[in-house]
Coordinates of C-alpha atoms in Angstrom, one line a residue:
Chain A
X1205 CA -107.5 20.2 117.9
X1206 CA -104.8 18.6 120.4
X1207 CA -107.3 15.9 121.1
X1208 CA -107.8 15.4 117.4
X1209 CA -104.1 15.7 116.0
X1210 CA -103.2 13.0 119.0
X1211 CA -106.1 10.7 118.6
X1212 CA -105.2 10.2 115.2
X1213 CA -101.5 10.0 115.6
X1214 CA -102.1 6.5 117.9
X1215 CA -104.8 5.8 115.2
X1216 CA -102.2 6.1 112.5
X1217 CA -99.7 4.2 114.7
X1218 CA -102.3 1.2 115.5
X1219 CA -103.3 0.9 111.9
X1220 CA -99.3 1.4 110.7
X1221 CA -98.2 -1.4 112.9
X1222 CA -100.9 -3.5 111.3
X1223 CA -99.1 -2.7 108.5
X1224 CA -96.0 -3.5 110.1
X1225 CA -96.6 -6.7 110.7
X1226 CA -97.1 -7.7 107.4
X1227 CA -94.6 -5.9 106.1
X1228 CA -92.3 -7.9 108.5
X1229 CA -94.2 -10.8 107.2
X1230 CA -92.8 -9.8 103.5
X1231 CA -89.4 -8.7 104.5
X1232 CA -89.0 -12.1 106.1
X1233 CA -90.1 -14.4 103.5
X1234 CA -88.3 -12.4 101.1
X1235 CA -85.0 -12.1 102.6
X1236 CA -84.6 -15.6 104.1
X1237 CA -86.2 -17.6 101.2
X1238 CA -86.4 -15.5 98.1
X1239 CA -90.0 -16.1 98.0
X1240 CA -92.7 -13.4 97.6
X1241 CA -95.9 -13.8 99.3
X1242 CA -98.1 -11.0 98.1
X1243 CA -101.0 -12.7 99.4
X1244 CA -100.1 -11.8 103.0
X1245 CA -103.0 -9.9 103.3
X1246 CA -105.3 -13.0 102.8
X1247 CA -103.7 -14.7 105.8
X1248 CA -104.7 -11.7 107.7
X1249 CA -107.8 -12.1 107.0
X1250 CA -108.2 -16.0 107.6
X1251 CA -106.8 -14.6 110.8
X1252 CA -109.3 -11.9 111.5
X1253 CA -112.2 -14.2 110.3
X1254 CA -111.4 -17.4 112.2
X1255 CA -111.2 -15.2 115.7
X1256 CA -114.5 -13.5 114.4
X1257 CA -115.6 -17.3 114.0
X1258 CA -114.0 -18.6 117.5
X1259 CA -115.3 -15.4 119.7
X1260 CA -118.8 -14.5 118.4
X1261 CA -120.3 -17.9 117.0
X1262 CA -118.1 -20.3 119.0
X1263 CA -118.3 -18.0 122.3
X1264 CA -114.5 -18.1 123.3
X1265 CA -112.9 -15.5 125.4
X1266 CA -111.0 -13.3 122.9
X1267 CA -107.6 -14.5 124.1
X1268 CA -108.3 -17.9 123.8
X1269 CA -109.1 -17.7 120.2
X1270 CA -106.3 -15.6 118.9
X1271 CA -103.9 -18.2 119.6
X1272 CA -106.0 -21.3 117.2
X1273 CA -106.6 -18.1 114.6
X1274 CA -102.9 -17.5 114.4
X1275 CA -102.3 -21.5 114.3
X1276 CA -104.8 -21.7 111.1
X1277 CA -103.8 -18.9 109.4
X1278 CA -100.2 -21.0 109.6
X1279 CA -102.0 -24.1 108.2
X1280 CA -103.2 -22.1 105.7
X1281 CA -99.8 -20.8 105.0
X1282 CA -98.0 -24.2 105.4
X1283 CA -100.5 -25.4 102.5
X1284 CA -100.0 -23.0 100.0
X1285 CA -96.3 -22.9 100.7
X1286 CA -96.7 -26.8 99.9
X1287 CA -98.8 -26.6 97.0
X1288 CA -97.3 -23.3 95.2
X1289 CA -94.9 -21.1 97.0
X1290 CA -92.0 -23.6 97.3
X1291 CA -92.2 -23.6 93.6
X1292 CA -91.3 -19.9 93.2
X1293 CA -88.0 -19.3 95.0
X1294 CA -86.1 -16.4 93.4
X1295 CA -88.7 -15.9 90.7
X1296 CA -90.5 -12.5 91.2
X1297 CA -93.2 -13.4 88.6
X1298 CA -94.3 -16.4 89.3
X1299 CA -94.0 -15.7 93.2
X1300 CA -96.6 -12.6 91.8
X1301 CA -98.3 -15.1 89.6
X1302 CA -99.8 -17.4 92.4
X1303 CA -100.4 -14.6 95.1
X1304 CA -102.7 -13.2 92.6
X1305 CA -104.6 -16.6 92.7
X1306 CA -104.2 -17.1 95.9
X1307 CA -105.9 -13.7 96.5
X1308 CA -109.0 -14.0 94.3
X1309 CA -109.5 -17.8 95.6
X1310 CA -109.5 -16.9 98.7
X1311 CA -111.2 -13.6 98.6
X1312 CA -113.9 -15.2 96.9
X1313 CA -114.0 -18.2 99.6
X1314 CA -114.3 -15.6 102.3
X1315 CA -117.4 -13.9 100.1
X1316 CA -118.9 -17.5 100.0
X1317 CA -118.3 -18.1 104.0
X1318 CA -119.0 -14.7 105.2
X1319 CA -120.6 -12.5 102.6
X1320 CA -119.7 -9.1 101.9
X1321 CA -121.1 -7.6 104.9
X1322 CA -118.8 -6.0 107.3
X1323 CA -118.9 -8.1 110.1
X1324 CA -118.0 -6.4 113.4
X1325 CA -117.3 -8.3 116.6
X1326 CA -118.2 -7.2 120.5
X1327 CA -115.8 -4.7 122.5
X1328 CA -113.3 -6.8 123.7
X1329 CA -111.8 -4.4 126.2
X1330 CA -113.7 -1.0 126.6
X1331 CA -112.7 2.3 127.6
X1332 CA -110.3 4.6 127.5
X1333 CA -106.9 5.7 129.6
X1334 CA -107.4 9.7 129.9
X1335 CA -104.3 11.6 129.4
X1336 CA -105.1 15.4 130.5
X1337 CA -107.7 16.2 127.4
X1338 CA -107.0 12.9 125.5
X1339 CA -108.3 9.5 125.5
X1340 CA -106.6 6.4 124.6
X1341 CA -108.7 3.7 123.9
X1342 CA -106.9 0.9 126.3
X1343 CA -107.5 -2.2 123.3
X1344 CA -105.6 0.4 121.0
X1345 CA -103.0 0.2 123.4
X1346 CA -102.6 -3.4 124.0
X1347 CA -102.5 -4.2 120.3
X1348 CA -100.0 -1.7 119.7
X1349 CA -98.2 -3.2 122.4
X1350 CA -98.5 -6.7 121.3
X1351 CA -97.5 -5.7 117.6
X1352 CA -94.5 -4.2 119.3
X1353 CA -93.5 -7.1 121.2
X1354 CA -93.6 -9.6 118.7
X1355 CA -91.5 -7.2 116.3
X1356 CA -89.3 -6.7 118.9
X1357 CA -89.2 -10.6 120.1
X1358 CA -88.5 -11.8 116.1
X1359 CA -86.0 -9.3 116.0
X1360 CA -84.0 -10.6 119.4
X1361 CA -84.9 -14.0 118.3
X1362 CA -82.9 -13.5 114.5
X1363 CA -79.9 -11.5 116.2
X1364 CA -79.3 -13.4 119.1
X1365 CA -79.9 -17.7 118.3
X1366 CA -78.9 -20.1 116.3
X1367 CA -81.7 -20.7 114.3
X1368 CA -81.3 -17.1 113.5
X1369 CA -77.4 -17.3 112.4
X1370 CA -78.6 -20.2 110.2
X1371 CA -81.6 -18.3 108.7
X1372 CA -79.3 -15.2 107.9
X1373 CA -77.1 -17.9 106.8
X1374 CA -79.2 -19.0 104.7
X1375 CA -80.3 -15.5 102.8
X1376 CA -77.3 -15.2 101.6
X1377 CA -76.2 -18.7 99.9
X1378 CA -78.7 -21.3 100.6
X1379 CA -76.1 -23.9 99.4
X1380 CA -73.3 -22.9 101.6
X1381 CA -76.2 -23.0 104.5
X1382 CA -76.7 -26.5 103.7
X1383 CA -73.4 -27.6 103.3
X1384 CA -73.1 -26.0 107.1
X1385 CA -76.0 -29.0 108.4
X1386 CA -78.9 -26.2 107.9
X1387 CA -81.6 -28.5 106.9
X1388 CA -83.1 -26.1 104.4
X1389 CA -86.3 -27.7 103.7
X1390 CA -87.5 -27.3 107.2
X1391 CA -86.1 -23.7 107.8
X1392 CA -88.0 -22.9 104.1
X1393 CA -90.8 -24.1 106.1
X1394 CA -90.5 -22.3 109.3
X1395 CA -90.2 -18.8 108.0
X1396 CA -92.8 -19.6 105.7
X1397 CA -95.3 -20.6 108.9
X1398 CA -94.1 -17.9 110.7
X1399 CA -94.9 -15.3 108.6
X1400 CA -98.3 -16.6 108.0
X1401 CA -99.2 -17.0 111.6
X1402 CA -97.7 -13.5 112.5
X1403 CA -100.5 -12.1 109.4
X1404 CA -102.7 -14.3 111.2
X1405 CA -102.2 -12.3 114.5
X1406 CA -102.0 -9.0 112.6
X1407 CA -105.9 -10.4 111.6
X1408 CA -106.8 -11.6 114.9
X1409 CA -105.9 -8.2 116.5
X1410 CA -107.5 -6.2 113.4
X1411 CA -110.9 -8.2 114.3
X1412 CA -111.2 -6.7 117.9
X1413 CA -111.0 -2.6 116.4
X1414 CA -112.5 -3.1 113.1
X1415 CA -115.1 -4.6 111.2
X1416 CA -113.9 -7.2 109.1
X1417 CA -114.6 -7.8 105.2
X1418 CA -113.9 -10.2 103.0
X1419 CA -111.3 -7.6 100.8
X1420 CA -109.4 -6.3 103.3
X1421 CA -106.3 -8.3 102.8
X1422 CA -105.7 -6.6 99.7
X1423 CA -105.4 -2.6 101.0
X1424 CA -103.2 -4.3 103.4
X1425 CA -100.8 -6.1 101.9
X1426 CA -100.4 -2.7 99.8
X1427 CA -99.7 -1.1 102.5
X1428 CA -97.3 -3.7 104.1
X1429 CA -95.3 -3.5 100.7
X1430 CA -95.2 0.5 101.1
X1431 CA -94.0 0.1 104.6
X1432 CA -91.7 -2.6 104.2
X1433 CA -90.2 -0.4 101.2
X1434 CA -90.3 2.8 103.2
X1435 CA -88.3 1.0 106.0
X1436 CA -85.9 -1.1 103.9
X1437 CA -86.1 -4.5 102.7
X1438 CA -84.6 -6.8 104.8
X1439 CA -84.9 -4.6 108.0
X1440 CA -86.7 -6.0 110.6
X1441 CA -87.1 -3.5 112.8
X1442 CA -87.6 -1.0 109.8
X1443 CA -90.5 -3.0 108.8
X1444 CA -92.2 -1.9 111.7
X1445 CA -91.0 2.1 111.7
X1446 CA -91.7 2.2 108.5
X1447 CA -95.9 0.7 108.8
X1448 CA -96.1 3.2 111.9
X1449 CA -94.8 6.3 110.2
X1450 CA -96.9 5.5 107.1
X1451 CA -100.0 5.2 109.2
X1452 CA -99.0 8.2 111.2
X1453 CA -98.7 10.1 108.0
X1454 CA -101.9 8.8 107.1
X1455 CA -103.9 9.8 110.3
X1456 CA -102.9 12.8 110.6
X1457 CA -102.8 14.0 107.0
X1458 CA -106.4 13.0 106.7
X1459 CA -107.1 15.5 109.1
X1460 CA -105.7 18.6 106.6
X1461 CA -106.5 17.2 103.2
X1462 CA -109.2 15.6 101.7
X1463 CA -109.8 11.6 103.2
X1464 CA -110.4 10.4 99.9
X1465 CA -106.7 10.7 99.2
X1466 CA -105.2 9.1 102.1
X1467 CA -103.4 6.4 100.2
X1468 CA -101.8 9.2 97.5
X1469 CA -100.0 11.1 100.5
X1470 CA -98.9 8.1 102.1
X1471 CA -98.0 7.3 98.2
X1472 CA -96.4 10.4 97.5
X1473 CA -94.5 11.0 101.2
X1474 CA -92.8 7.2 100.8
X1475 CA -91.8 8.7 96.9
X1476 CA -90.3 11.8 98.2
X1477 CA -88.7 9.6 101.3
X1478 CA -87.1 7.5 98.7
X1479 CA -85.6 10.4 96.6
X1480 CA -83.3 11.0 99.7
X1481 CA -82.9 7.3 100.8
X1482 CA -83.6 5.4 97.9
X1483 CA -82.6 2.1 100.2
X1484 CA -85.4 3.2 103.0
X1485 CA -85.6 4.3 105.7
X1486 CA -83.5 1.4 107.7
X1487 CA -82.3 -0.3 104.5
X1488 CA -78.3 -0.2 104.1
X1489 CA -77.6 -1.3 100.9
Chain B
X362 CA -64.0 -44.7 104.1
X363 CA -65.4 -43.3 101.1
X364 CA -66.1 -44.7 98.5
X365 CA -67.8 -44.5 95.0
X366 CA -69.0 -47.4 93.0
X367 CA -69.8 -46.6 89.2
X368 CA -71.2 -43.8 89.7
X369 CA -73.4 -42.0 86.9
X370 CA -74.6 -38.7 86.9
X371 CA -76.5 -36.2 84.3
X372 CA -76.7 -32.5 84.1
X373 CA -80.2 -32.4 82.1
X374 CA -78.9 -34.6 79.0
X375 CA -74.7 -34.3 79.7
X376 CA -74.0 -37.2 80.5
X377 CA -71.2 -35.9 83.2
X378 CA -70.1 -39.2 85.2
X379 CA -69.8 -42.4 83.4
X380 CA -69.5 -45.2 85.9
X381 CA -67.1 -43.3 88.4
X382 CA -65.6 -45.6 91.1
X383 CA -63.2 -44.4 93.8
X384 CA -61.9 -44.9 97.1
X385 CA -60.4 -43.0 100.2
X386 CA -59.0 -44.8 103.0
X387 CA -58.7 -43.3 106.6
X388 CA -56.0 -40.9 106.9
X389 CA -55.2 -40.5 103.4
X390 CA -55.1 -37.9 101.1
X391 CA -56.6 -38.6 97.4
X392 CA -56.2 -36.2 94.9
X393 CA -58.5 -36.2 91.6
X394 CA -57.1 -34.4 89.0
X395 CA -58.5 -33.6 85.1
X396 CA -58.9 -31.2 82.7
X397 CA -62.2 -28.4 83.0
X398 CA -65.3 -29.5 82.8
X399 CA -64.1 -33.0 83.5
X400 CA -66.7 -33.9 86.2
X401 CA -64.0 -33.5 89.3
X402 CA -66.9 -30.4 90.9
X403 CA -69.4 -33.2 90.0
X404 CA -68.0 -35.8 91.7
X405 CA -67.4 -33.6 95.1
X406 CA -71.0 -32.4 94.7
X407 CA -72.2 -35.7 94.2
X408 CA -70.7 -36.9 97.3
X409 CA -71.5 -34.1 99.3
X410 CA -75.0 -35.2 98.4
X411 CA -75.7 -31.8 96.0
X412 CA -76.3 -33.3 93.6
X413 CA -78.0 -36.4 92.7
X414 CA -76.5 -39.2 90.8
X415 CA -78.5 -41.5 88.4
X416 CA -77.0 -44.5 89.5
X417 CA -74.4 -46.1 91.3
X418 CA -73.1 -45.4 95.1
X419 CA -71.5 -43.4 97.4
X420 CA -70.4 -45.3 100.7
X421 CA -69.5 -43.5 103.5
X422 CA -68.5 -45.3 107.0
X423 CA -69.6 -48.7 105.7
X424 CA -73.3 -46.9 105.2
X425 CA -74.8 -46.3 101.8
X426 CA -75.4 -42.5 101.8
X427 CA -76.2 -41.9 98.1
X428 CA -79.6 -40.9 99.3
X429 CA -79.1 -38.7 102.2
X430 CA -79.7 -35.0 102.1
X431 CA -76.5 -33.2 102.1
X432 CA -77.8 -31.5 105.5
X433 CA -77.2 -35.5 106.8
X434 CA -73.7 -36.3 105.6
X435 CA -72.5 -33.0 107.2
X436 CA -73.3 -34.0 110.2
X437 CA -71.4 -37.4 109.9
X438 CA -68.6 -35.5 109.3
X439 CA -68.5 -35.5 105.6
X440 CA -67.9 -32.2 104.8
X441 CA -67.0 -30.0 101.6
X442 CA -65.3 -26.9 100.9
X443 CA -67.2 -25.9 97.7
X444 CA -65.7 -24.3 94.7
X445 CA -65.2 -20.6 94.8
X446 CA -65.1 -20.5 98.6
X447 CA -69.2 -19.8 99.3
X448 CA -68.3 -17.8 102.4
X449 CA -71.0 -15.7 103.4
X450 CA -70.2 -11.9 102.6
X451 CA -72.1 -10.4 105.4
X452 CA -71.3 -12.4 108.1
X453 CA -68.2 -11.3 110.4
X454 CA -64.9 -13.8 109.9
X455 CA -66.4 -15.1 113.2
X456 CA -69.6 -15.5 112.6
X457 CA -68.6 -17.7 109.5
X458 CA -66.6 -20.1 111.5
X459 CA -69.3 -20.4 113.9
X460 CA -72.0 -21.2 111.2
X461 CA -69.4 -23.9 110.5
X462 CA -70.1 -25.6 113.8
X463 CA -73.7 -25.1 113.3
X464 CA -74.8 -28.6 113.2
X465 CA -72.3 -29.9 116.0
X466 CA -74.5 -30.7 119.3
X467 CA -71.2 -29.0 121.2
X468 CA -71.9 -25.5 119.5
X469 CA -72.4 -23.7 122.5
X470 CA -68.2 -24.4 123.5
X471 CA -66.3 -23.3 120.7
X472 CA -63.2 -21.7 121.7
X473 CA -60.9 -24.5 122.0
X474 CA -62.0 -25.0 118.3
X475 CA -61.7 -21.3 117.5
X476 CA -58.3 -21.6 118.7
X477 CA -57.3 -24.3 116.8
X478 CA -58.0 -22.8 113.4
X479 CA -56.7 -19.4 114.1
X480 CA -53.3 -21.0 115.2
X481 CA -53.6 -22.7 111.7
X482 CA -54.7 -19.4 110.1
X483 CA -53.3 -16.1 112.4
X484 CA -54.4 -14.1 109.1
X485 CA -58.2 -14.8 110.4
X486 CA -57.2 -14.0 113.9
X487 CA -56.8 -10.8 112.9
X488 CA -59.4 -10.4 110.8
X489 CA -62.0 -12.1 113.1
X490 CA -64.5 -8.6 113.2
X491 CA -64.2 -8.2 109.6
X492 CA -67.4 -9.2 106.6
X493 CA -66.2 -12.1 105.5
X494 CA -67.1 -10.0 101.9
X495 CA -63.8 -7.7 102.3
X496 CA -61.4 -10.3 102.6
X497 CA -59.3 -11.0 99.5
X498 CA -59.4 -14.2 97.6
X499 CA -56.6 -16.6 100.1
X500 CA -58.0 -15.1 102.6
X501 CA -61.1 -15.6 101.7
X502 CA -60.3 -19.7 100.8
X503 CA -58.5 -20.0 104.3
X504 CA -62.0 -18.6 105.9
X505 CA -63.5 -21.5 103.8
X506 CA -61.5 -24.5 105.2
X507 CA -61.0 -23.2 108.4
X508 CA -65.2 -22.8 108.7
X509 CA -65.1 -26.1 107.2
X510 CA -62.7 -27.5 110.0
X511 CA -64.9 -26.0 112.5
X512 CA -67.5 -28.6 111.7
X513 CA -65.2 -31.3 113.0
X514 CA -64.7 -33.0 109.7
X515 CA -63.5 -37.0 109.4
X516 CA -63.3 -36.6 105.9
X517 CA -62.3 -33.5 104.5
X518 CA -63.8 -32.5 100.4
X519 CA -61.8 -29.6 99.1
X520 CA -63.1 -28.3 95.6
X521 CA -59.9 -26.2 93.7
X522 CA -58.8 -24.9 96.8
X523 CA -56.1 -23.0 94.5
X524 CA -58.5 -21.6 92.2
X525 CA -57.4 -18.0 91.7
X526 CA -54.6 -17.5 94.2
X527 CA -51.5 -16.0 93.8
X528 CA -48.8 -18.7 93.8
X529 CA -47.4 -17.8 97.1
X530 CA -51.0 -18.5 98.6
X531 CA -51.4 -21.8 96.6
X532 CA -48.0 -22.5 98.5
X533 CA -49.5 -21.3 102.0
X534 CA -52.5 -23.5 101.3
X535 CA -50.7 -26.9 100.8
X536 CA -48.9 -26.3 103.7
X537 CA -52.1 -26.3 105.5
X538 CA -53.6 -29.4 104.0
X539 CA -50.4 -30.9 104.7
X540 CA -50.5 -29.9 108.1
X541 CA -53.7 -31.0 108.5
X542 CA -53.4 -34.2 106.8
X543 CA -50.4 -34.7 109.3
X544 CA -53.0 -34.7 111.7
X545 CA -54.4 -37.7 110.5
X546 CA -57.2 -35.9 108.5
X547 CA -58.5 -37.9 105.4
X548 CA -58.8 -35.6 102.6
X549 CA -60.4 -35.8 99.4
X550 CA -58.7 -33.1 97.4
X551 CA -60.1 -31.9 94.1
X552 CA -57.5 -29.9 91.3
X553 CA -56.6 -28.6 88.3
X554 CA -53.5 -27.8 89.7
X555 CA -51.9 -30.9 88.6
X556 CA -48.4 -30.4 90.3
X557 CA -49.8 -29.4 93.1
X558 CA -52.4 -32.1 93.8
X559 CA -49.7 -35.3 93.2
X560 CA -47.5 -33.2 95.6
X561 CA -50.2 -33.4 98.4
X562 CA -51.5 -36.7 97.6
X563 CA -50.8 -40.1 98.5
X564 CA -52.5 -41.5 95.6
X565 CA -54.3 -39.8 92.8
X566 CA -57.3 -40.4 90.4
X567 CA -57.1 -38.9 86.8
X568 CA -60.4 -37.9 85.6
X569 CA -61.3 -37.0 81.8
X570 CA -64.8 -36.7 80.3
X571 CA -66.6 -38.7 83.3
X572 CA -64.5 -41.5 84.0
X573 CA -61.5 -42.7 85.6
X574 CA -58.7 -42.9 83.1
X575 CA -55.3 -43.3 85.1
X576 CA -55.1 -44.1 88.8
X577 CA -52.6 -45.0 91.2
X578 CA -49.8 -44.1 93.9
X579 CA -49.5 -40.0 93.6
X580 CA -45.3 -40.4 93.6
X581 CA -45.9 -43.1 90.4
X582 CA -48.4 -41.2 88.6
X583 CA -46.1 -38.1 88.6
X584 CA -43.6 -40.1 86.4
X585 CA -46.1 -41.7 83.7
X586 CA -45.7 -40.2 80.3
X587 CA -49.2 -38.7 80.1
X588 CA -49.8 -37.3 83.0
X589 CA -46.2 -35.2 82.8
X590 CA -47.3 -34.1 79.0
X591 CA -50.7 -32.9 80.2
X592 CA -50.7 -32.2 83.7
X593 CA -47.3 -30.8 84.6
X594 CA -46.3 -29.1 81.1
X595 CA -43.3 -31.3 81.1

């Protein structure tokens, strides 16, 4: 039972940093721009495809192709910021409007490229670290690790620099930002490629635990949104807590209750979480 | 040192400038004054390079800047203190006047700056830990020019800087301009506050619907017939 509960605890955890990340990816792109990117998910899964495409057809060590999976996912991102996103600043419903597009085009693309069969690449790093009666599987590990580090890096990287003052800067009256030197249209663009490449790593790291399909930016960019709202818009660190304890609650719930229902109890935990904070978890206002 | 030549400008159809020329010279303070919705904001934004014109030029240095990204002029030193302060409410008192110096390649060695404007403004001093949100309406328009002195300006843009102050603030605030005008600080100053903006200036512009109507030496300009019947309530 002890091997269970904990096995699905870093399960929960792996899968709710996942979620983190995009949910970082939202917060971000949200609070610095004003823009929503619903169609997070999808850059995920350009992510998790072109590593897919790099390690098994291509024959690249895994490391190697994370980093050009990450850099196309950005592309991807920088185009669609170009083409749509720029255009939806501080408008919910269009912002909605064209990640809804952007989903199905690029859902059906994938469906096209890769069809709809789960595609699954080789262990990257087998076996386990043992822990008395429980086993860790060590890739587990090292992608919650990395998850972690880049969470914490973006984090350091907002509070501490320049670019960072001038982003928060920014959020909270882009023409005052400007008037400061900020050149907006570039920072626009940075968050906008950062966000996408970090969805890209999100992908790239999905691709070496799970088998990848075409839809599976949609669950999690749900989910990202649930996190991100369970840990408080705008909080960066939040973003992550808040993926980790939903996947946690997840996990382990599915263990008690019926699997069929995961996503209501995550549903109906964040609800009951929200009576009590309705800011989130981390949020302040 | 600036300069605008017949500058037009449109808000969708509104025709808002019509053919607006002006001129600062180094050192000087000008003061534009007008009734609301005269196009004074317009011209500032316009020169700050917020807004675009549809024709004519603004001259800044010798250069023709009409097409430079406000990000640009800033860094040249052009800098304006928009209407209604634009502070930003969650930053620290501190962290606003450093996001002042943002664009200045010396950003990293700001204390003999940080100095300077708190000696100009001891109310900020004291204030430097608090949001820039919970300050109160001078204080908040002192946090405005001092964050836009931190960016080193050579010309200075100041939009209604006594918008919505107690009088003994408005008082405290021309004190400052002409303190820092004494410091050989070219200032373009923007105001409804008629007495107050002839007091300040060395000469003055008189703006109604878009264009230029009176102009001259500030001191001269106080005594004409029309400017004392509509400006000054005399």
């Amino acid at each position: 039972m002890t091997q269970l509960v904990l096995g699905q605890v870093l399960n929960g955890a792996i899968i709710g940093a996942m979620y983190g990340i995009i949910a970082l990816g939202i917060t971000l792109t949200f609070g610095i721009t004003g823009i929503v990117n619903f169609a997070l998910g999808e850059f995920m899964m350009i992510g998790a495809y072109a590593t897919y495409a790099l390690a098994e057809r291509f024959g690249w060590p895994y490391p190697v192709a994370v980093v050009p999976a990450c850099l196309i996912a950005a592309a991807a991102g920088y185009l669609a910021n170009k083409a749509f996103f720029r255009f939806t600043r501080n408008n919910l419903v269009n912002g909605l409007l064209v990640s809804i597009g952007l989903i199905s085009i690029l859902e059906s693309a994938a469906l096209l490229f890769w069809t709809a069969t789960p595609l699954e690449m080789h262990f990257v790093l087998p076996g386990a670290l043992r822990l008395g009666e429980v086993g860790l599987p060590k890739m587990k590990l090292v992608v919650f690790a990395v998850i972690l580090a880049v969470i914490v890096l973006t984090y350091l990287g907002l509070a501490r620099t320049w670019l960072g003052r001038a982003a928060f800067a920014y959020a909270q009256n882009p023409e005052a930002a400007m008037l400061m030197g900020v050149h907006t249209p570039r920072l626009e663009t940075a968050v906008m490629l950062y966000s996408t490449g970090l969805a890209g790593l999100g992908g790239a790291l999905y691709a070496s635990l799970y088998s990848l399909e075409p839809a599976m930016g949609g669950v999690y960019v749900l989910k990202g949104m649930e996190a991100a709202i369970l840990g408080g818009i705008g909080s960066l660190m939040g973003s992550l807590w808040g993926g980790v304890i939903l996947g946690v609650i997840e996990g382990v719930g599915s263990i008690f209750l019926p699997t069929a229902f995961r996503d209501a109890y995550g549903l109906a935990i964040l609800v009951a979480i929200l009576l009590f904070r309705p800011a989130g978890l981390f949020g302040t206002e | 040192m600036l300069q605008l030549d017949a500058v037009d400008c449109h808000y969708a159809k509104v025709h808002v400038l019509r053919g607006v020329s002006l001129a600062v010279g180094a050192g000087e303070i000008v003061s534009v004054i007008g009734p609301n919705a005269a196009g004074k904001t317009t011209t500032l934004r316009v020169i700050a390079g917020l807004k675009d014109v549809s024709g004519g030029a603004v001259r800044y240095e010798g250069e023709d800047v009409t097409r430079r990204p406000a990000f640009e002029r800033v860094r040249r030193g052009l800098i304006l203190v928009p209407e209604g302060r634009q502070i930003f409410p969650r930053f620290s008192v501190l962290d606003n006047l450093l996001m002042g110096a943002y664009q200045r390649p010396d950003r990293h060695d700001l204390d003999r700056d940080l100095a300077t404007v708190y000696e100009l403004f001891p109310r900020l001093h004291e204030r430097r830990g608090q949001k820039g949100g919970s300050l109160s309406g001078g204080e908040q328009q002192m946090l405005a020019i001092a964050r836009g002195l931190m960016g080193r300006p050579r010309c200075l843009l100041l939009d209604e800087p006594s918008l919505g102050l107690a009088p003994i603030v408005v008082a405290e605030i021309g004190r400052t301009i002409k303190a820092l005008a004494a410091r050989g600080l070219t200032i373009l100053l923007v105001e409804q506050n008629a007495a107050m903006a002839l007091e300040l200036a060395d000469r003055a512009y008189v703006l109604e619907s878009g264009h230029v109507s009176l102009q001259g030496q500030a001191s001269e300009l106080r005594q004409t017939d029309v400017v004392k019947r509509l400006y000054l309530g005399a």
